[in-house]
């Protein structure tokens, strides 16, 4: 009774905590019809949330975003240009090199699905950039949830020269890294899934949804016009799920 309004942000993530909280608030409205509930997100499925709350009004507020140029560089095309077989770590390193060679200002954010991929890409980039004469001094930094708070905080520090941050989807919505002008999106993420038949929990690498890809693209349009390179084709993007499957549908309850 001490509160008249509650705000639930980043509701599109559809974690167990968010879904259970929304279910509780929905039932709470029967006892507190005066309670105002505001559900917000940049990539929310507005109609389904409105239906869940008895046709709640939908209010769209355009955020301040600069234009972002999307470039589709499928790995198959990079294979032909570079020769040989490239993994997505090789493709990401090649994309970063090309973006840095274009000149310009601003840092690069690379999305990788796992900690191992981040370390491999970092080592690959550091080896390539150390012998490059076109990119100038570049700092390559990893970012994932298992890093200590101090190590994670380093990506927010001031720096001279250019920086490449290689991150998991922790950088998709959980935090905003300053100075990002370029994004390289592998289109992949680790997704926790429970198999009720075998009673096992898995962490397969899967293609991200369209909404996640759009969220990643938006990371480079915060401070100025940006460029988002997707290491998959436009048809691939359009064939993906519009929204990420909620955790409640893939967890052991």
Coordinates of N, CA and C in Angstrom, one line a residue:
X1 N 0.8 -1.2 0.0 CA 0.0 0.0 0.0 C 0.9 1.3 0.0
X2 N 2.2 1.1 0.2 CA 3.0 2.3 0.2 C 3.4 2.8 -1.2
X3 N 3.1 2.0 -2.2 CA 3.4 2.3 -3.5 C 2.2 2.4 -4.4
X4 N 2.2 3.4 -5.3 CA 1.1 3.5 -6.2 C 1.4 3.2 -7.7
X5 N 2.8 3.1 -7.9 CA 3.2 2.8 -9.3 C 4.5 1.9 -9.2
X6 N 4.5 0.9 -10.1 CA 5.7 0.0 -10.2 C 6.1 0.0 -11.7
X7 N 7.4 0.0 -11.9 CA 8.0 0.0 -13.2 C 8.9 -1.3 -13.4
X8 N 8.6 -2.1 -14.4 CA 9.4 -3.3 -14.7 C 10.1 -2.9 -16.0
X9 N 11.4 -2.8 -16.0 CA 12.2 -2.5 -17.2 C 12.9 -3.7 -17.8
X10 N 13.3 -3.6 -19.0 CA 13.9 -4.7 -19.8 C 13.1 -5.9 -19.8
X11 N 11.8 -5.8 -19.9 CA 10.9 -6.9 -19.8 C 11.0 -7.9 -20.9
X12 N 11.6 -7.4 -22.0 CA 11.8 -8.3 -23.2 C 12.7 -9.5 -22.9
X13 N 13.5 -9.4 -21.9 CA 14.5 -10.4 -21.6 C 13.8 -11.7 -21.2
X14 N 12.6 -11.6 -20.7 CA 11.7 -12.8 -20.3 C 12.5 -13.8 -19.5
X15 N 13.3 -13.3 -18.5 CA 13.9 -14.3 -17.6 C 12.9 -14.8 -16.7
X16 N 13.2 -15.9 -15.9 CA 12.3 -16.4 -14.9 C 11.8 -15.4 -13.9
X17 N 12.8 -14.6 -13.4 CA 12.5 -13.5 -12.5 C 11.4 -12.6 -13.0
X18 N 11.6 -12.1 -14.3 CA 10.7 -11.2 -14.9 C 9.3 -11.8 -15.1
X19 N 9.3 -13.0 -15.6 CA 8.0 -13.6 -15.9 C 7.2 -13.9 -14.6
X20 N 7.9 -14.4 -13.5 CA 7.2 -14.7 -12.3 C 6.7 -13.3 -11.6
X21 N 7.6 -12.3 -11.8 CA 7.2 -11.0 -11.2 C 5.9 -10.5 -12.0
X22 N 5.9 -10.6 -13.3 CA 4.8 -10.1 -14.0 C 3.5 -10.9 -13.7
X23 N 3.7 -12.2 -13.5 CA 2.5 -13.0 -13.1 C 2.0 -12.6 -11.8
X24 N 2.9 -12.3 -10.8 CA 2.5 -11.9 -9.5 C 1.8 -10.5 -9.6
X25 N 2.3 -9.6 -10.4 CA 1.7 -8.3 -10.5 C 0.4 -8.3 -11.2
X26 N 0.2 -9.3 -12.1 CA -1.1 -9.4 -12.8 C -2.2 -9.8 -11.8
X27 N -1.8 -10.8 -10.9 CA -2.8 -11.2 -9.9 C -3.0 -10.1 -8.8
X28 N -1.9 -9.4 -8.5 CA -2.0 -8.3 -7.5 C -3.0 -7.2 -7.9
X29 N -3.2 -7.0 -9.2 CA -4.1 -6.0 -9.7 C -5.5 -6.3 -9.3
X30 N -5.9 -7.5 -9.0 CA -7.2 -7.8 -8.6 C -7.5 -7.3 -7.2
X31 N -6.5 -7.3 -6.4 CA -6.6 -6.7 -5.0 C -6.3 -5.2 -5.0
X32 N -5.5 -4.8 -5.9 CA -5.1 -3.4 -6.0 C -5.4 -2.8 -7.3
X33 N -6.7 -2.6 -7.7 CA -7.0 -2.0 -9.0 C -6.5 -0.6 -9.2
X34 N -6.1 0.1 -8.1 CA -5.5 1.4 -8.2 C -4.1 1.4 -8.6
X35 N -3.4 0.2 -8.5 CA -2.0 0.1 -8.7 C -1.7 0.3 -10.2
X36 N -0.7 1.2 -10.5 CA -0.3 1.5 -11.8 C 1.0 0.6 -12.1
X37 N 1.0 -0.1 -13.2 CA 2.1 -0.9 -13.6 C 2.6 -0.5 -15.0
X38 N 3.9 -0.1 -15.0 CA 4.5 0.3 -16.3 C 5.5 -0.7 -16.7
X39 N 5.4 -1.3 -17.9 CA 6.3 -2.3 -18.4 C 7.1 -1.7 -19.5
X40 N 8.4 -1.6 -19.5 CA 9.2 -0.9 -20.5 C 10.3 -1.8 -21.1
X41 N 10.6 -1.6 -22.3 CA 11.7 -2.2 -23.0 C 11.9 -1.6 -24.4
X42 N 13.1 -1.8 -24.9 CA 13.3 -1.3 -26.3 C 12.8 -2.2 -27.4
X43 N 12.7 -3.5 -27.1 CA 12.3 -4.5 -28.1 C 11.2 -5.4 -27.6
X44 N 10.3 -4.8 -26.9 CA 9.2 -5.6 -26.3 C 8.2 -6.0 -27.3
X45 N 7.6 -7.2 -27.1 CA 6.5 -7.6 -27.9 C 5.2 -7.0 -27.3
X46 N 5.0 -5.8 -27.8 CA 4.0 -4.9 -27.1 C 2.6 -5.5 -27.1
X47 N 2.1 -6.2 -28.2 CA 0.8 -6.7 -28.2 C 0.5 -7.8 -27.2
X48 N 1.5 -8.7 -27.1 CA 1.3 -9.9 -26.2 C 1.3 -9.4 -24.8
X49 N 2.1 -8.4 -24.4 CA 2.1 -7.9 -23.1 C 0.8 -7.1 -22.8
X50 N 0.3 -6.4 -23.8 CA -0.9 -5.7 -23.6 C -2.1 -6.6 -23.4
X51 N -2.1 -7.7 -24.2 CA -3.1 -8.8 -24.0 C -3.1 -9.4 -22.6
X52 N -1.9 -9.6 -22.1 CA -1.7 -10.3 -20.8 C -2.2 -9.4 -19.7
X53 N -2.2 -8.1 -19.9 CA -2.8 -7.2 -18.9 C -4.1 -6.5 -19.3
X54 N -4.9 -7.4 -19.9 CA -6.3 -7.0 -20.2 C -6.4 -5.7 -21.1
X55 N -5.6 -5.8 -22.2 CA -5.7 -4.7 -23.1 C -5.1 -3.4 -22.7
X56 N -4.0 -3.4 -21.9 CA -3.4 -2.2 -21.4 C -2.9 -1.3 -22.6
X57 N -3.0 0.0 -22.4 CA -2.6 0.9 -23.5 C -1.1 0.7 -23.8
X58 N -0.8 0.9 -25.1 CA 0.6 0.8 -25.6 C 1.1 2.2 -25.9
X59 N 2.2 2.6 -25.3 CA 2.8 4.0 -25.5 C 4.2 3.8 -26.1
X60 N 4.4 4.4 -27.3 CA 5.7 4.3 -27.9 C 6.4 5.6 -27.8
X61 N 7.6 5.5 -27.2 CA 8.5 6.7 -27.1 C 9.8 6.5 -27.8
X62 N 10.0 7.3 -28.8 CA 11.2 7.2 -29.6 C 12.4 7.7 -28.9
X63 N 13.4 6.8 -28.7 CA 14.6 7.2 -28.0 C 15.5 8.0 -29.0
X64 N 16.5 8.6 -28.4 CA 17.5 9.4 -29.2 C 18.5 8.4 -29.8
X65 N 18.4 8.1 -31.1 CA 19.3 7.2 -31.8 C 19.8 7.8 -33.1
X66 N 21.1 7.6 -33.3 CA 21.7 8.1 -34.6 C 21.5 7.0 -35.6
X67 N 21.6 7.3 -36.9 CA 21.4 6.3 -37.9 C 22.5 5.3 -37.9
X68 N 22.2 4.0 -38.1 CA 23.2 2.9 -38.1 C 23.1 2.2 -39.5
X69 N 24.2 2.2 -40.2 CA 24.3 1.5 -41.4 C 24.6 0.0 -41.2
X70 N 23.7 -0.9 -41.7 CA 23.9 -2.3 -41.5 C 24.5 -2.9 -42.8
X71 N 25.6 -3.6 -42.5 CA 26.3 -4.3 -43.6 C 26.3 -5.8 -43.3
X72 N 25.8 -6.6 -44.3 CA 25.8 -8.0 -44.2 C 27.0 -8.6 -44.9
X73 N 27.9 -9.2 -44.1 CA 29.1 -9.9 -44.6 C 29.0 -11.3 -44.2
X74 N 28.2 -12.2 -44.9 CA 28.1 -13.6 -44.5 C 29.5 -14.2 -44.6
X75 N 29.7 -15.2 -43.7 CA 31.0 -15.9 -43.6 C 31.4 -16.5 -45.0
X76 N 30.3 -17.0 -45.7 CA 30.6 -17.7 -47.0 C 31.3 -16.7 -47.9
X77 N 30.9 -15.4 -47.9 CA 31.5 -14.5 -48.8 C 32.9 -14.1 -48.4
X78 N 33.1 -14.1 -47.0 CA 34.4 -13.8 -46.5 C 35.4 -15.0 -46.9
X79 N 34.8 -16.2 -46.9 CA 35.6 -17.4 -47.2 C 36.2 -17.2 -48.6
X80 N 35.3 -16.8 -49.5 CA 35.7 -16.7 -50.9 C 36.8 -15.6 -51.1
X81 N 36.6 -14.5 -50.3 CA 37.5 -13.3 -50.5 C 38.9 -13.6 -49.8
X82 N 38.8 -14.3 -48.6 CA 40.0 -14.5 -47.9 C 40.7 -15.8 -48.2
X83 N 39.9 -16.7 -48.8 CA 40.5 -18.1 -49.1 C 40.4 -19.0 -47.9
X84 N 40.2 -20.3 -48.1 CA 40.2 -21.2 -47.0 C 38.9 -21.2 -46.3
X85 N 38.8 -21.9 -45.2 CA 37.7 -22.0 -44.3 C 37.9 -21.1 -43.1
X86 N 36.9 -20.2 -42.9 CA 37.0 -19.3 -41.7 C 35.9 -19.7 -40.7
X87 N 36.3 -19.7 -39.4 CA 35.3 -19.8 -38.4 C 34.7 -18.4 -38.1
X88 N 33.7 -18.4 -37.3 CA 33.1 -17.0 -37.0 C 34.1 -16.2 -36.2
X89 N 35.1 -16.8 -35.5 CA 36.1 -16.0 -34.8 C 37.0 -15.4 -35.9
X90 N 37.4 -16.2 -36.9 CA 38.2 -15.6 -38.0 C 37.4 -14.5 -38.7
X91 N 36.1 -14.8 -39.0 CA 35.3 -13.8 -39.7 C 35.2 -12.5 -38.9
X92 N 35.1 -12.6 -37.6 CA 35.0 -11.4 -36.7 C 36.3 -10.6 -36.8
X93 N 37.4 -11.3 -36.7 CA 38.7 -10.6 -36.7 C 38.9 -9.9 -38.0
X94 N 38.5 -10.6 -39.1 CA 38.6 -9.9 -40.4 C 37.7 -8.7 -40.5
X95 N 36.5 -8.8 -40.0 CA 35.6 -7.7 -40.1 C 36.2 -6.5 -39.3
X96 N 36.7 -6.8 -38.1 CA 37.3 -5.7 -37.3 C 38.5 -5.0 -38.0
X97 N 39.3 -5.8 -38.6 CA 40.5 -5.3 -39.4 C 40.0 -4.3 -40.5
X98 N 38.9 -4.7 -41.2 CA 38.4 -3.9 -42.3 C 37.8 -2.6 -41.8
X99 N 37.1 -2.7 -40.7 CA 36.5 -1.5 -40.1 C 37.6 -0.5 -39.6
X100 N 38.6 -1.0 -39.0 CA 39.7 -0.2 -38.5 C 40.5 0.4 -39.6
X101 N 40.6 -0.3 -40.7 CA 41.4 0.2 -41.9 C 40.6 1.3 -42.6
X102 N 39.3 1.4 -42.4 CA 38.6 2.5 -43.0 C 38.9 3.9 -42.4
X103 N 39.6 3.8 -41.2 CA 39.8 5.1 -40.5 C 38.6 5.5 -39.7
X104 N 38.4 6.7 -39.5 CA 37.3 7.2 -38.7 C 37.6 7.1 -37.2
X105 N 36.7 7.4 -36.4 CA 36.9 7.4 -34.9 C 35.9 6.5 -34.3
X106 N 36.1 6.2 -33.0 CA 35.2 5.4 -32.3 C 35.7 3.9 -32.1
X107 N 35.1 3.3 -31.1 CA 35.5 1.9 -30.7 C 34.6 0.9 -31.4
X108 N 35.1 -0.4 -31.3 CA 34.4 -1.5 -31.9 C 33.9 -2.5 -30.8
X109 N 32.7 -2.9 -30.9 CA 32.1 -3.9 -30.0 C 31.8 -5.2 -30.8
X110 N 32.4 -6.3 -30.4 CA 32.2 -7.6 -31.1 C 31.4 -8.5 -30.2
X111 N 30.3 -9.1 -30.7 CA 29.5 -10.0 -30.0 C 29.9 -11.5 -30.3
X112 N 30.3 -12.2 -29.2 CA 30.7 -13.6 -29.3 C 29.8 -14.4 -28.4
X113 N 29.6 -15.7 -28.7 CA 28.7 -16.5 -27.9 C 29.3 -17.1 -26.6
X114 N 30.6 -17.2 -26.5 CA 31.2 -17.8 -25.3 C 32.5 -17.2 -24.9
X115 N 32.9 -17.5 -23.7 CA 34.1 -17.0 -23.2 C 35.3 -17.5 -24.0
X116 N 35.3 -18.8 -24.4 CA 36.3 -19.4 -25.1 C 36.5 -18.6 -26.5
X117 N 35.4 -18.3 -27.1 CA 35.4 -17.6 -28.4 C 36.0 -16.2 -28.2
X118 N 35.7 -15.6 -27.1 CA 36.2 -14.3 -26.8 C 37.8 -14.3 -26.7
X119 N 38.3 -15.3 -26.0 CA 39.7 -15.4 -25.8 C 40.4 -15.7 -27.1
X120 N 39.8 -16.6 -27.9 CA 40.4 -16.9 -29.2 C 40.4 -15.7 -30.1
X121 N 39.3 -15.0 -30.2 CA 39.3 -13.8 -31.0 C 40.2 -12.7 -30.6
X122 N 40.4 -12.5 -29.2 CA 41.3 -11.6 -28.7 C 42.7 -11.9 -29.1
X123 N 43.1 -13.2 -29.0 CA 44.5 -13.6 -29.3 C 44.7 -13.4 -30.8
X124 N 43.7 -13.8 -31.6 CA 43.8 -13.6 -33.1 C 44.0 -12.2 -33.5
X125 N 43.2 -11.3 -32.9 CA 43.2 -9.9 -33.2 C 44.5 -9.2 -32.8
X126 N 45.0 -9.6 -31.6 CA 46.2 -9.0 -31.1 C 47.4 -9.4 -32.0
X127 N 47.4 -10.6 -32.5 CA 48.4 -11.0 -33.4 C 48.4 -10.3 -34.7
X128 N 47.2 -10.2 -35.3 CA 47.0 -9.5 -36.6 C 47.3 -8.0 -36.5
X129 N 46.8 -7.4 -35.4 CA 46.9 -5.9 -35.3 C 48.4 -5.5 -35.0
X130 N 49.1 -6.4 -34.3 CA 50.5 -6.0 -33.9 C 51.4 -5.9 -35.2
X131 N 51.0 -6.6 -36.3 CA 51.8 -6.5 -37.5 C 51.1 -5.6 -38.5
X132 N 50.0 -4.9 -38.2 CA 49.3 -4.1 -39.1 C 49.9 -2.6 -38.9
X133 N 50.0 -2.0 -40.1 CA 50.5 -0.6 -40.1 C 49.4 0.4 -40.3
X134 N 48.2 -0.1 -40.6 CA 47.1 0.8 -41.0 C 46.2 1.2 -39.8
X135 N 46.1 0.3 -38.8 CA 45.1 0.5 -37.8 C 45.6 1.5 -36.6
X136 N 46.9 1.6 -36.5 CA 47.4 2.4 -35.3 C 47.3 1.6 -34.1
X137 N 47.6 2.2 -32.9 CA 47.5 1.5 -31.6 C 46.1 1.1 -31.3
X138 N 45.8 -0.2 -31.0 CA 44.4 -0.6 -30.7 C 44.5 -1.5 -29.5
X139 N 43.6 -1.2 -28.5 CA 43.6 -2.1 -27.3 C 42.4 -3.0 -27.5
X140 N 42.7 -4.3 -27.2 CA 41.7 -5.4 -27.3 C 41.3 -5.8 -25.9
X141 N 40.0 -5.8 -25.6 CA 39.6 -6.1 -24.2 C 38.4 -7.1 -24.2
X142 N 38.5 -8.1 -23.4 CA 37.4 -9.1 -23.2 C 36.3 -8.6 -22.2
X143 N 35.1 -9.0 -22.4 CA 34.0 -8.7 -21.4 C 33.0 -9.8 -21.3
X144 N 33.0 -10.5 -20.2 CA 32.0 -11.5 -19.9 C 31.7 -11.6 -18.4
X145 N 30.7 -12.2 -18.1 CA 30.2 -12.2 -16.7 C 31.1 -12.8 -15.6
X146 N 32.0 -13.7 -16.0 CA 32.8 -14.3 -15.1 C 34.1 -13.5 -14.7
X147 N 34.3 -12.4 -15.5 CA 35.4 -11.5 -15.1 C 35.1 -10.8 -13.8
X148 N 36.1 -10.5 -13.1 CA 35.9 -9.7 -11.8 C 35.3 -8.4 -12.1
X149 N 34.7 -7.8 -11.1 CA 34.1 -6.4 -11.2 C 35.1 -5.4 -11.7
X150 N 36.3 -5.5 -11.2 CA 37.4 -4.6 -11.6 C 37.7 -4.7 -13.0
X151 N 37.9 -5.9 -13.5 CA 38.2 -6.2 -14.9 C 37.1 -5.7 -15.8
X152 N 35.8 -6.0 -15.4 CA 34.7 -5.5 -16.2 C 34.6 -4.0 -16.3
X153 N 35.0 -3.3 -15.2 CA 34.9 -1.9 -15.1 C 35.9 -1.2 -16.0
X154 N 37.0 -1.9 -16.4 CA 38.0 -1.3 -17.3 C 37.4 -0.8 -18.6
X155 N 36.4 -1.5 -19.1 CA 35.9 -1.1 -20.4 C 35.2 0.3 -20.4
X156 N 34.9 0.8 -19.1 CA 34.3 2.1 -19.0 C 35.3 3.2 -18.8
X157 N 36.6 2.8 -18.6 CA 37.6 3.8 -18.3 C 38.0 4.6 -19.5
X158 N 38.6 5.8 -19.3 CA 39.1 6.6 -20.4 C 40.3 6.0 -21.0
X159 N 40.5 6.2 -22.3 CA 41.6 5.7 -23.0 C 42.0 6.5 -24.2
X160 N 43.2 6.4 -24.6 CA 43.6 7.1 -25.9 C 43.7 6.0 -26.9
X161 N 43.7 6.4 -28.2 CA 43.7 5.4 -29.3 C 42.3 4.8 -29.4
X162 N 42.3 3.6 -30.1 CA 41.0 3.0 -30.3 C 41.0 1.7 -29.5
X163 N 39.8 1.2 -29.3 CA 39.6 0.0 -28.5 C 38.6 -0.9 -29.2
X164 N 38.9 -2.2 -29.0 CA 38.0 -3.3 -29.5 C 37.5 -4.1 -28.3
X165 N 36.3 -4.1 -28.0 CA 35.7 -4.9 -26.8 C 35.0 -6.1 -27.4
X166 N 35.4 -7.3 -26.9 CA 34.8 -8.5 -27.4 C 34.0 -9.1 -26.2
X167 N 32.7 -9.2 -26.4 CA 31.8 -9.5 -25.3 C 30.8 -10.5 -25.7
X168 N 30.2 -11.1 -24.6 CA 29.1 -12.0 -24.8 C 27.8 -11.1 -24.8
X169 N 26.6 -11.7 -24.8 CA 25.4 -10.8 -24.8 C 25.2 -10.1 -23.5
X170 N 26.2 -10.1 -22.6 CA 26.1 -9.2 -21.4 C 26.1 -7.7 -21.9
X171 N 26.7 -7.5 -23.0 CA 26.7 -6.1 -23.6 C 25.5 -5.7 -24.4
X172 N 24.6 -6.7 -24.6 CA 23.4 -6.5 -25.4 C 22.4 -5.5 -24.7
X173 N 22.1 -5.8 -23.5 CA 21.1 -5.0 -22.8 C 21.6 -4.7 -21.3
X174 N 22.4 -5.5 -20.7 CA 22.8 -5.4 -19.3 C 23.5 -4.1 -19.0
X175 N 24.4 -3.7 -20.0 CA 25.2 -2.5 -19.7 C 25.5 -1.8 -21.1
X176 N 25.8 -0.5 -21.0 CA 26.1 0.2 -22.2 C 27.6 0.7 -22.2
X177 N 28.3 0.3 -23.1 CA 29.8 0.7 -23.2 C 29.9 2.0 -23.9
X178 N 30.6 3.0 -23.4 CA 30.7 4.3 -24.0 C 31.6 4.2 -25.2
X179 N 31.4 5.1 -26.2 CA 32.4 5.3 -27.3 C 32.3 4.3 -28.4
X180 N 31.2 3.4 -28.4 CA 31.1 2.4 -29.4 C 30.5 3.1 -30.7
X181 N 31.2 2.9 -31.8 CA 30.7 3.4 -33.1 C 30.5 2.3 -34.1
X182 N 31.1 1.1 -33.8 CA 31.0 0.0 -34.7 C 30.6 -1.3 -33.9
X183 N 29.8 -2.1 -34.5 CA 29.4 -3.4 -33.9 C 29.7 -4.5 -35.0
X184 N 30.3 -5.6 -34.5 CA 30.4 -6.8 -35.3 C 29.6 -7.9 -34.6
X185 N 28.6 -8.3 -35.3 CA 27.6 -9.3 -34.7 C 27.8 -10.6 -35.4
X186 N 28.2 -11.6 -34.6 CA 28.3 -13.0 -35.1 C 26.9 -13.6 -35.3
X187 N 25.9 -13.0 -34.6 CA 24.5 -13.5 -34.7 C 24.3 -14.8 -33.8
X188 N 25.2 -15.0 -32.9 CA 25.2 -16.2 -32.1 C 25.2 -15.9 -30.6
X189 N 24.7 -16.8 -29.8 CA 24.7 -16.7 -28.3 C 24.5 -18.1 -27.7
X190 N 25.0 -18.2 -26.5 CA 24.8 -19.4 -25.7 C 23.4 -19.3 -25.0
X191 N 22.6 -20.3 -25.2 CA 21.2 -20.3 -24.6 C 21.0 -21.5 -23.7
X192 N 20.6 -21.3 -22.5 CA 20.4 -22.4 -21.6 C 19.1 -23.1 -21.9
X193 N 19.2 -24.5 -22.1 CA 18.0 -25.3 -22.4 C 17.9 -26.5 -21.5
X194 N 16.7 -26.8 -21.0 CA 16.5 -28.1 -20.2 C 15.8 -29.0 -21.1
X195 N 16.3 -30.3 -21.1 CA 15.6 -31.4 -21.9 C 14.9 -32.2 -20.9
X196 N 13.5 -32.2 -20.9 CA 12.8 -33.0 -19.8 C 12.9 -34.5 -20.1
X197 N 13.1 -34.9 -21.3 CA 13.2 -36.3 -21.6 C 14.5 -36.9 -21.0
X198 N 15.6 -36.2 -21.1 CA 16.9 -36.7 -20.6 C 17.2 -36.1 -19.2
X199 N 16.4 -35.1 -18.8 CA 16.6 -34.4 -17.6 C 18.0 -33.8 -17.5
X200 N 18.4 -33.2 -18.6 CA 19.8 -32.6 -18.6 C 19.6 -31.1 -19.0
X201 N 20.6 -30.3 -18.5 CA 20.6 -28.9 -18.9 C 21.8 -28.7 -19.8
X202 N 21.5 -28.0 -20.9 CA 22.5 -27.8 -22.0 C 22.7 -26.3 -22.2
X203 N 23.9 -25.9 -22.8 CA 24.2 -24.6 -23.2 C 24.6 -24.5 -24.6
X204 N 23.7 -24.8 -25.5 CA 24.1 -24.8 -27.0 C 24.3 -23.4 -27.5
X205 N 25.1 -23.3 -28.5 CA 25.2 -22.0 -29.2 C 24.2 -22.0 -30.3
X206 N 23.3 -20.9 -30.3 CA 22.2 -20.8 -31.2 C 22.2 -19.4 -31.9
X207 N 21.5 -19.3 -33.0 CA 21.3 -18.0 -33.6 C 20.4 -17.2 -32.8
X208 N 20.7 -15.9 -32.6 CA 19.9 -15.0 -31.8 C 18.7 -14.6 -32.6
X209 N 17.7 -14.1 -31.9 CA 16.5 -13.6 -32.6 C 16.6 -12.3 -33.3
X210 N 15.6 -11.9 -34.1 CA 15.7 -10.6 -34.7 C 15.7 -9.5 -33.7
X211 N 15.0 -9.6 -32.6 CA 15.0 -8.5 -31.7 C 16.3 -8.3 -31.0
X212 N 17.0 -9.5 -30.7 CA 18.4 -9.4 -30.1 C 19.3 -8.8 -31.1
X213 N 19.2 -9.1 -32.4 CA 20.1 -8.6 -33.4 C 19.9 -7.1 -33.5
X214 N 18.6 -6.6 -33.4 CA 18.4 -5.2 -33.4 C 18.9 -4.5 -32.2
X215 N 18.8 -5.2 -31.1 CA 19.4 -4.6 -29.8 C 20.9 -4.4 -29.9
X216 N 21.5 -5.4 -30.5 CA 23.0 -5.3 -30.7 C 23.3 -4.2 -31.7
X217 N 22.5 -4.1 -32.7 CA 22.8 -3.0 -33.7 C 22.7 -1.6 -33.0
X218 N 21.8 -1.5 -32.1 CA 21.6 -0.2 -31.4 C 22.7 0.2 -30.5
X219 N 23.6 -0.7 -30.2 CA 24.7 -0.4 -29.3 C 25.7 0.7 -30.0
X220 N 25.7 0.7 -31.3 CA 26.6 1.6 -32.0 C 25.9 2.9 -32.5
X221 N 24.7 3.2 -32.1 CA 24.0 4.4 -32.5 C 23.7 5.3 -31.4
X222 N 24.4 5.2 -30.3 CA 24.1 6.0 -29.1 C 24.7 7.3 -29.1
X223 N 26.0 7.5 -29.6 CA 26.7 8.7 -29.6 C 26.9 9.4 -30.9
X224 N 26.7 8.6 -32.0 CA 26.9 9.2 -33.3 C 26.5 8.1 -34.3
X225 N 26.5 8.5 -35.6 CA 26.1 7.5 -36.6 C 27.1 6.3 -36.6
X226 N 26.6 5.1 -36.7 CA 27.4 3.9 -36.6 C 27.3 3.0 -37.7
X227 N 28.1 1.9 -37.6 CA 28.1 0.8 -38.6 C 28.0 -0.5 -37.9
X228 N 27.0 -1.3 -38.3 CA 26.8 -2.7 -37.7 C 27.1 -3.7 -38.8
X229 N 28.1 -4.5 -38.6 CA 28.4 -5.6 -39.5 C 27.9 -6.9 -39.0
X230 N 27.0 -7.5 -39.8 CA 26.4 -8.8 -39.4 C 27.1 -9.9 -40.2
X231 N 27.6 -10.9 -39.5 CA 28.4 -12.0 -40.2 C 27.4 -13.1 -40.7
X232 N 26.2 -12.6 -41.2 CA 25.2 -13.5 -41.8 C 24.4 -12.7 -42.7
X233 N 23.7 -13.4 -43.7 CA 23.0 -12.7 -44.7 C 21.7 -12.1 -44.3
X234 N 21.1 -11.2 -45.1 CA 19.8 -10.6 -44.8 C 18.7 -11.7 -44.8
X235 N 18.8 -12.6 -45.6 CA 17.7 -13.7 -45.6 C 17.8 -14.5 -44.4
X236 N 19.0 -14.8 -43.9 CA 19.2 -15.5 -42.6 C 18.5 -14.7 -41.5
X237 N 18.8 -13.4 -41.5 CA 18.2 -12.5 -40.5 C 16.7 -12.6 -40.5
X238 N 16.1 -12.5 -41.7 CA 14.6 -12.4 -41.8 C 14.0 -13.8 -41.5
X239 N 14.8 -14.9 -41.5 CA 14.2 -16.2 -41.2 C 14.2 -16.5 -39.7
X240 N 14.9 -15.7 -38.9 CA 15.0 -16.0 -37.5 C 13.7 -15.6 -36.8
X241 N 13.6 -16.2 -35.5 CA 12.5 -15.8 -34.7 C 12.4 -14.3 -34.4
X242 N 11.2 -13.8 -34.3 CA 11.1 -12.3 -34.1 C 11.6 -12.0 -32.7
X243 N 11.2 -12.8 -31.7 CA 11.6 -12.6 -30.3 C 12.3 -13.8 -29.7
X244 N 13.2 -13.6 -28.8 CA 13.8 -14.7 -28.1 C 12.8 -15.5 -27.3
X245 N 13.0 -16.8 -27.3 CA 12.1 -17.7 -26.6 C 12.2 -17.5 -25.1
X246 N 11.1 -17.2 -24.4 CA 11.2 -17.0 -22.9 C 11.9 -18.1 -22.2
X247 N 12.6 -17.7 -21.1 CA 13.3 -18.7 -20.3 C 12.4 -19.7 -19.7
X248 N 11.2 -19.3 -19.4 CA 10.2 -20.2 -18.7 C 9.8 -21.4 -19.6
X249 N 10.0 -21.2 -20.9 CA 9.7 -22.3 -21.8 C 10.9 -23.3 -22.1
X250 N 12.0 -22.9 -21.5 CA 13.2 -23.8 -21.8 C 14.0 -24.1 -20.5
X251 N 13.4 -23.9 -19.3 CA 14.0 -24.1 -18.0 C 13.4 -25.3 -17.3
X252 N 14.1 -25.8 -16.3 CA 13.6 -26.9 -15.5 C 12.9 -26.2 -14.3
X253 N 11.5 -26.3 -14.4 CA 10.7 -25.7 -13.3 C 10.4 -26.7 -12.2

